Every structure is written in structure tokens, then in C-alpha cells.
PDB file of C-alpha atoms in Angstrom:
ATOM      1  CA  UNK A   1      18.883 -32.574 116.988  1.00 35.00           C
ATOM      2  CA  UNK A   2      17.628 -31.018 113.660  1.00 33.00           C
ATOM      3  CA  UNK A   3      20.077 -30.930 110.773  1.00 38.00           C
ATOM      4  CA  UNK A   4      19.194 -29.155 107.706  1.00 37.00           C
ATOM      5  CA  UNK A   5      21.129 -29.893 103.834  1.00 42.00           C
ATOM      6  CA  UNK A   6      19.869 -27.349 101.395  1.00 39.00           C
ATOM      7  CA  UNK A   7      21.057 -28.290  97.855  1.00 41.00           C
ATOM      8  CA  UNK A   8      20.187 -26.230  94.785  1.00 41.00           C
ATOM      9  CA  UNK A   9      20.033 -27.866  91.098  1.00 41.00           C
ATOM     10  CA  UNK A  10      20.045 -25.788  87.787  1.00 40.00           C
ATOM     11  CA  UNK A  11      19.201 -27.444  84.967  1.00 39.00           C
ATOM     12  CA  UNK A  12      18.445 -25.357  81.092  1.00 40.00           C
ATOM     13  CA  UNK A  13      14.987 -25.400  79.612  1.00 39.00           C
ATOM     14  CA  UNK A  14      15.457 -23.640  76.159  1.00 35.00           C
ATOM     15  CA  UNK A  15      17.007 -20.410  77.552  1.00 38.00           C
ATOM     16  CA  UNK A  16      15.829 -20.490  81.247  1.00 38.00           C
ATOM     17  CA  UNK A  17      17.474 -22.295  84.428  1.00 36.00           C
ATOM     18  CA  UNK A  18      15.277 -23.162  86.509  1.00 35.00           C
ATOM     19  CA  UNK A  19      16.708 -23.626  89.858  1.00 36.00           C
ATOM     20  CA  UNK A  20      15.009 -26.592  92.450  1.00 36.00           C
ATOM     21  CA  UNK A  21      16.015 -26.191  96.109  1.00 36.00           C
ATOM     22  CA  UNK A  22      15.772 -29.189  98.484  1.00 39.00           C
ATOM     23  CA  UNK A  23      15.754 -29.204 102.376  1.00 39.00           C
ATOM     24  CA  UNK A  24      16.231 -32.544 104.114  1.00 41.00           C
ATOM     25  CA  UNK A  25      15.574 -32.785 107.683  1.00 39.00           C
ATOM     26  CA  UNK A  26      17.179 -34.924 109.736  1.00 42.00           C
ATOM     27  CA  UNK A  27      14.435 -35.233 112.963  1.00 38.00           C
ATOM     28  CA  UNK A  28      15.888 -38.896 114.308  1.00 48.00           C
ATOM     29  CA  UNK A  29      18.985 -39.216 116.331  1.00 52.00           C
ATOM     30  CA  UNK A  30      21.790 -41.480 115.084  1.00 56.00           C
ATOM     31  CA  UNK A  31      21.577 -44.983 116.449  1.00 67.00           C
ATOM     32  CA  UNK A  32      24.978 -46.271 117.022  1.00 84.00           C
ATOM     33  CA  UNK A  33      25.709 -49.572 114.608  1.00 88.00           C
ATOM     34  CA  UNK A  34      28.765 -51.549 115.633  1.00 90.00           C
ATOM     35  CA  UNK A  35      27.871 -54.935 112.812  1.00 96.00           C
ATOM     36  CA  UNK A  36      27.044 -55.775 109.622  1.00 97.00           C
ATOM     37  CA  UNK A  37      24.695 -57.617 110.682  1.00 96.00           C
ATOM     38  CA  UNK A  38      23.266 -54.802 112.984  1.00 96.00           C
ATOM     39  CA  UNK A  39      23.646 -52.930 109.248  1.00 96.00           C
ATOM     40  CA  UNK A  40      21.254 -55.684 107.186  1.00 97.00           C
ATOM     41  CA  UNK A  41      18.863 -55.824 109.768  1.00 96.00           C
ATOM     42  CA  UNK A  42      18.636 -51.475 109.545  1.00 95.00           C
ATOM     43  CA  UNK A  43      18.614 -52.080 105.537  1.00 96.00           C
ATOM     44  CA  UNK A  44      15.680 -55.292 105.980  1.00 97.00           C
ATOM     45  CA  UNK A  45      13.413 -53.113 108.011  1.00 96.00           C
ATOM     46  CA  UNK A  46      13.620 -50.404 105.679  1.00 96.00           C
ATOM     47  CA  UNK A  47      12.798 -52.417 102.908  1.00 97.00           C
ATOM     48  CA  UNK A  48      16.516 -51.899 101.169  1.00 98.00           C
ATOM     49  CA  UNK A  49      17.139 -54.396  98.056  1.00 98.00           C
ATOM     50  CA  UNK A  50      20.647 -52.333  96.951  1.00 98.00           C
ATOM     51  CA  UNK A  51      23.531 -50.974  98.086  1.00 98.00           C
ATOM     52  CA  UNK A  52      25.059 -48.305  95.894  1.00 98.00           C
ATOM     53  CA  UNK A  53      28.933 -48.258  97.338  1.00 98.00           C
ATOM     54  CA  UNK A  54      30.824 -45.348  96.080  1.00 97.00           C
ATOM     55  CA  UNK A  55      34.712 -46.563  95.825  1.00 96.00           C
ATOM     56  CA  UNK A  56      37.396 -43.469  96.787  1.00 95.00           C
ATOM     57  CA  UNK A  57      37.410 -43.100 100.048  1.00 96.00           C
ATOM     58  CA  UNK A  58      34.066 -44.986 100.818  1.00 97.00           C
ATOM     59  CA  UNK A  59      34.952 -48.470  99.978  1.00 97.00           C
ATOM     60  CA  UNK A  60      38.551 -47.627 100.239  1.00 96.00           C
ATOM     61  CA  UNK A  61      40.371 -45.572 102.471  1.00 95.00           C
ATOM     62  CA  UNK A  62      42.178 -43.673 100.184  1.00 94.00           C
ATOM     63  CA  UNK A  63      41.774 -41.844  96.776  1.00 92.00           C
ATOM     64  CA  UNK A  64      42.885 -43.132  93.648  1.00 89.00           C
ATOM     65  CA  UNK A  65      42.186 -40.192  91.828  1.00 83.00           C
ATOM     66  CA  UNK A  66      40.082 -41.991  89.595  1.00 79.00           C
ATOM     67  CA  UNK A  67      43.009 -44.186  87.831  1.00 82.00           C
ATOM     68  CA  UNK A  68      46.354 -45.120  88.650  1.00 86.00           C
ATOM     69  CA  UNK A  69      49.472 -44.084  86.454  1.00 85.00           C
ATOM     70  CA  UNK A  70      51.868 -46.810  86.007  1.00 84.00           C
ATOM     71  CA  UNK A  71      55.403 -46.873  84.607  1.00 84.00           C
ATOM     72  CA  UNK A  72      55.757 -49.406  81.346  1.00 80.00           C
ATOM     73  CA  UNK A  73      57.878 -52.147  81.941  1.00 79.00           C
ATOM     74  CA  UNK A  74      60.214 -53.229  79.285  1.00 78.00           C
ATOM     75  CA  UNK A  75      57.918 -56.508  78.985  1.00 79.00           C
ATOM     76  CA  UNK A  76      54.167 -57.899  78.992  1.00 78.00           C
ATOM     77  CA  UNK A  77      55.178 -60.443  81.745  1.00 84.00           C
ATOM     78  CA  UNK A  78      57.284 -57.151  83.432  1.00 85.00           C
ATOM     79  CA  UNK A  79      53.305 -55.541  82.922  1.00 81.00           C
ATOM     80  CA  UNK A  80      51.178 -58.056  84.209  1.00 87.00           C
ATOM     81  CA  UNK A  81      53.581 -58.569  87.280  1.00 90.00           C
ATOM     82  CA  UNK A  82      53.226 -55.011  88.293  1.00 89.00           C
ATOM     83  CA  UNK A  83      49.301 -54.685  87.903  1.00 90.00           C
ATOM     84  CA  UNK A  84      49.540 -57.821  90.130  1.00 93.00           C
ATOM     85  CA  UNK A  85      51.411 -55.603  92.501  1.00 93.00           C
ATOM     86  CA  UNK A  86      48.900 -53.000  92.275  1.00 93.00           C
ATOM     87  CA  UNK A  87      45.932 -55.097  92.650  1.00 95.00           C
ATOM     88  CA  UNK A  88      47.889 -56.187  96.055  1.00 97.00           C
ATOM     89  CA  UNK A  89      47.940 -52.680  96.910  1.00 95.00           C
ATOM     90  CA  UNK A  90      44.481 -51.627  96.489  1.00 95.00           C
ATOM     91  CA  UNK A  91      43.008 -54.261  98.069  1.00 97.00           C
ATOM     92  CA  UNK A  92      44.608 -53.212 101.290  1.00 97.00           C
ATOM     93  CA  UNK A  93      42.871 -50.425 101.327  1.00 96.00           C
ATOM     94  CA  UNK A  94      39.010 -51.930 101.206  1.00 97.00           C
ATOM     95  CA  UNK A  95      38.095 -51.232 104.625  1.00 97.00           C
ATOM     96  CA  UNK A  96      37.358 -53.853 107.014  1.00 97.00           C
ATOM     97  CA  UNK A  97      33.625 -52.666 107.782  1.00 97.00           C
ATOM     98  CA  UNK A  98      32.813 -52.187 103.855  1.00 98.00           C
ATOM     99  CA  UNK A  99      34.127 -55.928 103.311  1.00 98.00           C
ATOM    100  CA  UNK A 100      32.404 -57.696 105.934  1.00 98.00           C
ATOM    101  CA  UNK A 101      28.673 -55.260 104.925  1.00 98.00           C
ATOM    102  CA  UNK A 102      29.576 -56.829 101.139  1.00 98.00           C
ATOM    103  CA  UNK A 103      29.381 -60.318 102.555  1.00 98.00           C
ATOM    104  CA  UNK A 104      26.537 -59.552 105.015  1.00 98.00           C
ATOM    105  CA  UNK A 105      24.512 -58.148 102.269  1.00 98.00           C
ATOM    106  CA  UNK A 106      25.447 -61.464  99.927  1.00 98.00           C
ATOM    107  CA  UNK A 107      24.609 -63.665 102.035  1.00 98.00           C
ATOM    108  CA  UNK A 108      20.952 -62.069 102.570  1.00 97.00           C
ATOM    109  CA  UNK A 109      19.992 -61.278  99.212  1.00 98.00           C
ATOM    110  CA  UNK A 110      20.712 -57.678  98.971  1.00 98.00           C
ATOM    111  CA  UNK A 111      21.787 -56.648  95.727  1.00 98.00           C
ATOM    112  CA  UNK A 112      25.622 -54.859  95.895  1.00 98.00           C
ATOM    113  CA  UNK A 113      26.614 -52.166  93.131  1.00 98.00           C
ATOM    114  CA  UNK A 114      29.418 -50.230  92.991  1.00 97.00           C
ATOM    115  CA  UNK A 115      28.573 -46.546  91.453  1.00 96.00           C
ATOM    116  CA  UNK A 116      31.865 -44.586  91.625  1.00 93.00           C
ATOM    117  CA  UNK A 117      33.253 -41.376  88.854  1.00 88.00           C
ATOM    118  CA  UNK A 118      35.974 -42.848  86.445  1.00 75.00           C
ATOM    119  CA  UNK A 119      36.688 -43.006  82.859  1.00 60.00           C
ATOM    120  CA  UNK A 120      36.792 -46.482  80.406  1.00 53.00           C
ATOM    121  CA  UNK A 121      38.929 -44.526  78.442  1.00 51.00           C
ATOM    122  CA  UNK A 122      40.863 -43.691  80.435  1.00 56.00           C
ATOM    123  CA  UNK A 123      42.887 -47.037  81.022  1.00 60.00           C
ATOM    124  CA  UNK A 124      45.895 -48.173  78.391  1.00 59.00           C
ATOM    125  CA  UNK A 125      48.941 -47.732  77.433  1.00 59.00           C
ATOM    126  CA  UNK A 126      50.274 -43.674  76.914  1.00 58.00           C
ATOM    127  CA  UNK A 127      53.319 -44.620  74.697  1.00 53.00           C
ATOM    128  CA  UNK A 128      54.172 -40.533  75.036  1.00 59.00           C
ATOM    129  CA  UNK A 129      54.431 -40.405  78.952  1.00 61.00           C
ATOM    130  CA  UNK A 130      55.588 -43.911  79.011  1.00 75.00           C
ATOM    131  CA  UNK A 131      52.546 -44.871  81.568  1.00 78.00           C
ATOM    132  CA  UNK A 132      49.776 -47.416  81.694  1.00 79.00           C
ATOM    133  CA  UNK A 133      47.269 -45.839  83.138  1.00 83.00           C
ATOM    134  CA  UNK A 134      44.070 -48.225  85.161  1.00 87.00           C
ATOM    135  CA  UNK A 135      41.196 -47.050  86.621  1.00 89.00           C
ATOM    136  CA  UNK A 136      37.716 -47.869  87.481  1.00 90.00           C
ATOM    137  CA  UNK A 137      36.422 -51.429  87.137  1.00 92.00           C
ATOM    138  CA  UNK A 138      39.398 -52.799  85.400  1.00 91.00           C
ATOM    139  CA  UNK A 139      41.532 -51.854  88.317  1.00 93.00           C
ATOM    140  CA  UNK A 140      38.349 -52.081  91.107  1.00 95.00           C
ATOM    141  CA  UNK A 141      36.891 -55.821  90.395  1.00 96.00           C
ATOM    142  CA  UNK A 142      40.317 -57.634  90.275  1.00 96.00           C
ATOM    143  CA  UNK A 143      41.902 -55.898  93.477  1.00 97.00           C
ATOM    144  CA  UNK A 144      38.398 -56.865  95.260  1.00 98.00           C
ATOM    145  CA  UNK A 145      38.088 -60.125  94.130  1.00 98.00           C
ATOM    146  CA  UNK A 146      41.370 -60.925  96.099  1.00 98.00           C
ATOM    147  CA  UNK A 147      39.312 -60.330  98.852  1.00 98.00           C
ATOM    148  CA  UNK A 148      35.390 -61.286  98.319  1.00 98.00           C
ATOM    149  CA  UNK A 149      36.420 -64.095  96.073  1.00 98.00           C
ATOM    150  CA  UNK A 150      34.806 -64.488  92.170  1.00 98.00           C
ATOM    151  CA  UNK A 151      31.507 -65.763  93.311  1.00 98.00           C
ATOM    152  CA  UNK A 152      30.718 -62.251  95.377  1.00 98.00           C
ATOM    153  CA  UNK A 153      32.069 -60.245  92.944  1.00 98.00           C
ATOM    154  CA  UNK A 154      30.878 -61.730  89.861  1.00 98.00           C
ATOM    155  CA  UNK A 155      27.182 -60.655  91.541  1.00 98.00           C
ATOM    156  CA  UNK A 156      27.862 -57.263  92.073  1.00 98.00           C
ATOM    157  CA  UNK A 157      26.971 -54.016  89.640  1.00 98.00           C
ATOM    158  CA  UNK A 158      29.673 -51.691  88.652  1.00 96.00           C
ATOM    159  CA  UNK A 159      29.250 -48.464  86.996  1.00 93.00           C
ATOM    160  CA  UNK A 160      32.185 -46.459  86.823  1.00 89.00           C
ATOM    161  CA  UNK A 161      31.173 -43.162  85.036  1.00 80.00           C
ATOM    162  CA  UNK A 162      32.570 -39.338  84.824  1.00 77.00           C
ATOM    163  CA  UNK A 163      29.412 -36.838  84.225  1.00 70.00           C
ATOM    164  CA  UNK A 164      31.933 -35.924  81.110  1.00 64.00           C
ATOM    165  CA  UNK A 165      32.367 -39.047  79.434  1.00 57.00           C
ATOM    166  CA  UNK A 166      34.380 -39.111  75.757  1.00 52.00           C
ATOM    167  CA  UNK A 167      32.212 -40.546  72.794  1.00 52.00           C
ATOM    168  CA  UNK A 168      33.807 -43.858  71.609  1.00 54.00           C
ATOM    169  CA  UNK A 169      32.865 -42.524  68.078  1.00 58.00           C
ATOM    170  CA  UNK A 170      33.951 -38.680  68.714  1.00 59.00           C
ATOM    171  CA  UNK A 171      36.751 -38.672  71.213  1.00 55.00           C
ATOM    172  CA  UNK A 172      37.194 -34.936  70.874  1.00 59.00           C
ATOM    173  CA  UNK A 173      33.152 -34.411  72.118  1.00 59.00           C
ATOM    174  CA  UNK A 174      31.858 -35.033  75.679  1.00 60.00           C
ATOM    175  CA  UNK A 175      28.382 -36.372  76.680  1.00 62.00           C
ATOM    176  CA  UNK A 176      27.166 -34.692  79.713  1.00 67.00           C
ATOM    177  CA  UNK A 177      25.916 -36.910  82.790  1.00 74.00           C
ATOM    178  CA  UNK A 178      24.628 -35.460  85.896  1.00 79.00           C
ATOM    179  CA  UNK A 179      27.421 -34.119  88.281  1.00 84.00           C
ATOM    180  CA  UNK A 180      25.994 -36.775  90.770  1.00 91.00           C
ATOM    181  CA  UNK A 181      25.154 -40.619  91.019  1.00 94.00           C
ATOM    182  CA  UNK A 182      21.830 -40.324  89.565  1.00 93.00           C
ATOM    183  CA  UNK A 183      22.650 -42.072  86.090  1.00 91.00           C
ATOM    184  CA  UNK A 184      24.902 -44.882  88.064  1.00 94.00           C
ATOM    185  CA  UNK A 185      22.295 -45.565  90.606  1.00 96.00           C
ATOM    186  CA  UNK A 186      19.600 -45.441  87.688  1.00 95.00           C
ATOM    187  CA  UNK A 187      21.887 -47.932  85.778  1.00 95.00           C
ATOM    188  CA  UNK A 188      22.393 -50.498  89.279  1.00 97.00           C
ATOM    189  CA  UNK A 189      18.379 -50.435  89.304  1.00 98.00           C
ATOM    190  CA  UNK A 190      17.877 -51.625  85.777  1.00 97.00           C
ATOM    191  CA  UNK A 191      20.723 -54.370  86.103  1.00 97.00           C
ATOM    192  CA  UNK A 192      18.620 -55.502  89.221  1.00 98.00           C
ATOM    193  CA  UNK A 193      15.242 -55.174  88.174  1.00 98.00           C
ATOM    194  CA  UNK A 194      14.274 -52.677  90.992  1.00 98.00           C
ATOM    195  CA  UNK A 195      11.723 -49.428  90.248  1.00 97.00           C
ATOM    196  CA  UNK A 196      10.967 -48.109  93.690  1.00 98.00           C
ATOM    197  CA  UNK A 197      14.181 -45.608  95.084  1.00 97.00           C
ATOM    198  CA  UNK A 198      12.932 -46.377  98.322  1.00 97.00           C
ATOM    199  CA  UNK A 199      14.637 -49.828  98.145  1.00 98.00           C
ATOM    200  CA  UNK A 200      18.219 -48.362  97.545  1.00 98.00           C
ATOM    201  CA  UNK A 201      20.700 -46.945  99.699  1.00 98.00           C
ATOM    202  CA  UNK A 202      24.011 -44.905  98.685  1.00 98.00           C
ATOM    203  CA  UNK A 203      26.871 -45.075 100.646  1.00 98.00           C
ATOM    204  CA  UNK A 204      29.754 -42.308  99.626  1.00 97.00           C
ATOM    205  CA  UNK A 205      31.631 -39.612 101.201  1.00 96.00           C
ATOM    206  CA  UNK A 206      30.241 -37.055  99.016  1.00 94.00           C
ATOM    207  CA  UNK A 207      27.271 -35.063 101.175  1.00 94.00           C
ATOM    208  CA  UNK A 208      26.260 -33.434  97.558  1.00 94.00           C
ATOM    209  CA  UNK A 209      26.450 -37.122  96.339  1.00 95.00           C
ATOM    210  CA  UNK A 210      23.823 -38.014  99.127  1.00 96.00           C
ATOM    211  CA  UNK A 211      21.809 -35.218  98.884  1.00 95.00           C
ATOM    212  CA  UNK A 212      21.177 -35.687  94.853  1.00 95.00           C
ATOM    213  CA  UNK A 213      20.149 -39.373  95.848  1.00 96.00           C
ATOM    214  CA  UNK A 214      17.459 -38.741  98.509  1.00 96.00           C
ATOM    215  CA  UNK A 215      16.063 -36.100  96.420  1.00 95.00           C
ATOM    216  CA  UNK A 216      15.942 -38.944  93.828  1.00 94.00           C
ATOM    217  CA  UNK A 217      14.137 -40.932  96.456  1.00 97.00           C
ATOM    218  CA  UNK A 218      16.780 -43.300  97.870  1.00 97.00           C
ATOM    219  CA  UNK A 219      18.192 -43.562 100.760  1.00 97.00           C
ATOM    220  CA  UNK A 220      21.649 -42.163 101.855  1.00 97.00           C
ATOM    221  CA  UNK A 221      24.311 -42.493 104.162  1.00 96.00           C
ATOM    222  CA  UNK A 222      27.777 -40.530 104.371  1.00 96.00           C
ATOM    223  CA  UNK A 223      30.748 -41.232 105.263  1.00 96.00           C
ATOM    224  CA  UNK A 224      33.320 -38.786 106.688  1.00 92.00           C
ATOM    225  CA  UNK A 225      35.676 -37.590 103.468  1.00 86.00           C
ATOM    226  CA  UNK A 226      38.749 -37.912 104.857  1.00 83.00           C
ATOM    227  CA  UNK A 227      41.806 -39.902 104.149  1.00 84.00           C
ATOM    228  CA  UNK A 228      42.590 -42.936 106.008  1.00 85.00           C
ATOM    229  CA  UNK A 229      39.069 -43.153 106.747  1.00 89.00           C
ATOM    230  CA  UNK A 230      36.511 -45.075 104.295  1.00 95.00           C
ATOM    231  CA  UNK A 231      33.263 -46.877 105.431  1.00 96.00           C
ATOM    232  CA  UNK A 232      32.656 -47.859 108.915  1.00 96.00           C
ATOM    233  CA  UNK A 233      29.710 -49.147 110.774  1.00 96.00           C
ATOM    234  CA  UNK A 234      29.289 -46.202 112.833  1.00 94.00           C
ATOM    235  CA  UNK A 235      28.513 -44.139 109.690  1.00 95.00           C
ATOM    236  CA  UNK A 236      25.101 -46.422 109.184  1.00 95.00           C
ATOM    237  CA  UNK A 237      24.399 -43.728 112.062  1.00 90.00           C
ATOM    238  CA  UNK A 238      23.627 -41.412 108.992  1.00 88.00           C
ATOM    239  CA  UNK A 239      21.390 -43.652 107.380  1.00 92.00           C
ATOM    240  CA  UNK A 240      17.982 -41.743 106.591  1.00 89.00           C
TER     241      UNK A 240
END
């Protein structure tokens, strides 16, 4: 079977867009993966030193919509017992298949980074709406580490990023990132010492996501976007 993605990027030189169209062709068909194992050996062959996870609905099964909003206890102890909670909660979500690739990938030397859209600023107390809002790595690494343990997760990349991010030093002005996982795969390379996009893979349930990476070079493999849903093996079927 042939599948064609066609994705066009604008981007402004002075005053003129110039607009960059892609086709990918897809010429191989799937080859059904049912292990991790079955996964590192794909990722080995291929020459694959990282694994970009996205989070939402990738690494997790469900959508967080970037942060969490979270009613203010009367107390700091009432606090940290409720983002305990939370942590809980998320961590049920990791899917079973994404875990066990995390481990498999660990234990064989391939690098694990987690490049997913959120906001830093995002997270703290909103005294107004009475919420505590948490999102991206400060809600992400503890709520996985109940899971892969400190000595996993302490060796894995995250970059949590919007492509609108707020200046620390001009709240009210907005630095513009590309409206893709470009700059947080870029970032996972440098952390890892790796030059050659042929060596990383991004797994997310974003096609566009996908697409932006193999035109970068890497390699890509999508996950159905659905709820309830999140990474399993069978998706390595994408891989290309």
C-alpha cells in the first residue's frame, strides 16, 4: 500500500512566505510488533539512540490539557496531600506498552526524552480562582516516577514547551517556537550529545507532529489520537 502525507510550512522572509511542501511515502507494509523488545530490536537496526515520547495521549491515555486545575486546600499539608492524589491519578494513565518500551529502552542504552506542549508558567497558585494549577514536568516526572522508579527517570530528557511561551522578564510578550516538536527534539539532542536525526524517533499522536519531524530527518511513529488509547506496540507498525 502507498500512503501519501503532504504537509505545507510557511515561514516570513522580510515580507515574503515562502511556502515548503513535503510528500512522505510510505512504500513498506506495517510489520506487526507485539514487545518491547520486538520494539528495541526495530529501533537497534535502525540505528535509533532516542526516543522523543510525546505525553497527552501518547504516553498517557488521556489529555491533561496541558495542566491540571486544582482546588486550594485550606493548608500546605491539605496541598501536598492532594498533589499526592493527583500524582496517583496520572500515573494510572501511563499506558502499559509506553512503560514497559521506557524500561526496554533503559536497559539497552537508548536515550528516553519526553518532548510534550506545556507552559512553566503556567503552574502555581491563582489566589483569584482559588486553584493551583500543575502541568508539564512538575506534574509529569513525579506521577512517572511512581512507576519507573528515580533511577529511570532521573535519566530521561523533558522538555515541556508551548510554541508561545511567556518571557520570564516580559510576561505580557510571547516568544514564538515552531508549532511542532522541532525545538524540543532539537533540545533532547543537545542534552544527549546526538547530531544525526536519523538516530531519533518521535512517538506522538499528532500526524502534523510526525510529519514536521521526518522532514527534520527523524524518524516517526503515530499513535491513534483518541482517548482511552495512548501508545501501544502495534503502533511501532508506523515506524518509518
Amino acid at each position: 500500500n502507498i500512503r501519501w502525507c503532504t504537509m505545507t510550512t510557511h515561514s516570513a522572509d522580510m515580507n515574503n512566505d515562502v511556502s515548503i511542501t513535503q510528500s512522505l511515502v510510505h512504500l513498506k507494509e506495517p510489520k506487526e510488533v507485539k514487545s518491547a523488545s520486538e520494539t528495541v530490536e526495530i529501533f537497534k537496526t535502525h540505528g535509533i539512540r532516542l526516543v522523543c515520547f510525546d505525553i497527552d495521549l501518547t504516553l498517557l491515555n488521556f489529555h491533561t490539557g496541558g495542566a491540571l486545575d486544582i482546588p486550594i486546600p485550606s493548608s500546605s499539608s491539605a496541598l501536598e496531600n492532594v498533589l499526592s492524589s493527583t500524582f496517583k491519578d496520572v500515573a494510572k494513565g501511563f499506558t502499559e506498552d509506553g512503560i514497559s518500551l521506557c524500561r526496554a529502552c533503559f536497559k539497552e542504552g537508548i536515550r528516553i526524552a519526553f518532548t510534550s506542549f506545556g507552559d512553566a508558567m503556567e503552574n502555581g497558585r491563582d489566589m483569584e480562582k482559588e486553584l493551583f494549577t500543575i502541568g508539564g514536568e512538575p506534574l509529569i516526572k513525579p506521577a512517572i516516577t511512581l512507576i519507573l522508579g528515580e533511577e529511570i527517570v532521573s535519566n530521561i530528557g523533558m522538555f515541556f514547551l508551548n510554541p508561545d511561551w511567556r518571557n520570564d522578564d516580559e510576561p505580557d510578550e510571547r516568544i514564538h517556537y515552531p508549532n511542532d516538536k522541532s525545538w524540543h527534539i532539537q533540545q533532547a539532542m543537545n542534552k544527549f550529545f546526538i547530531d544525526n536525526t536519523r538516530q531519533v524517533v518521535l512517538i506522538d499522536d499528532s500526524l502534523s507532529n510526525v510529519i514536521a519531524a521526518r522532514v527534520q530527518g527523524c524518524r516517526g511513529i503515530v499513535v491513534p489520537s483518541e482517548e482511552g488509547h495512548g501508545f501501544a506496540f502495534k503502533d511501532v507498525g508506523s515506524f518509518d
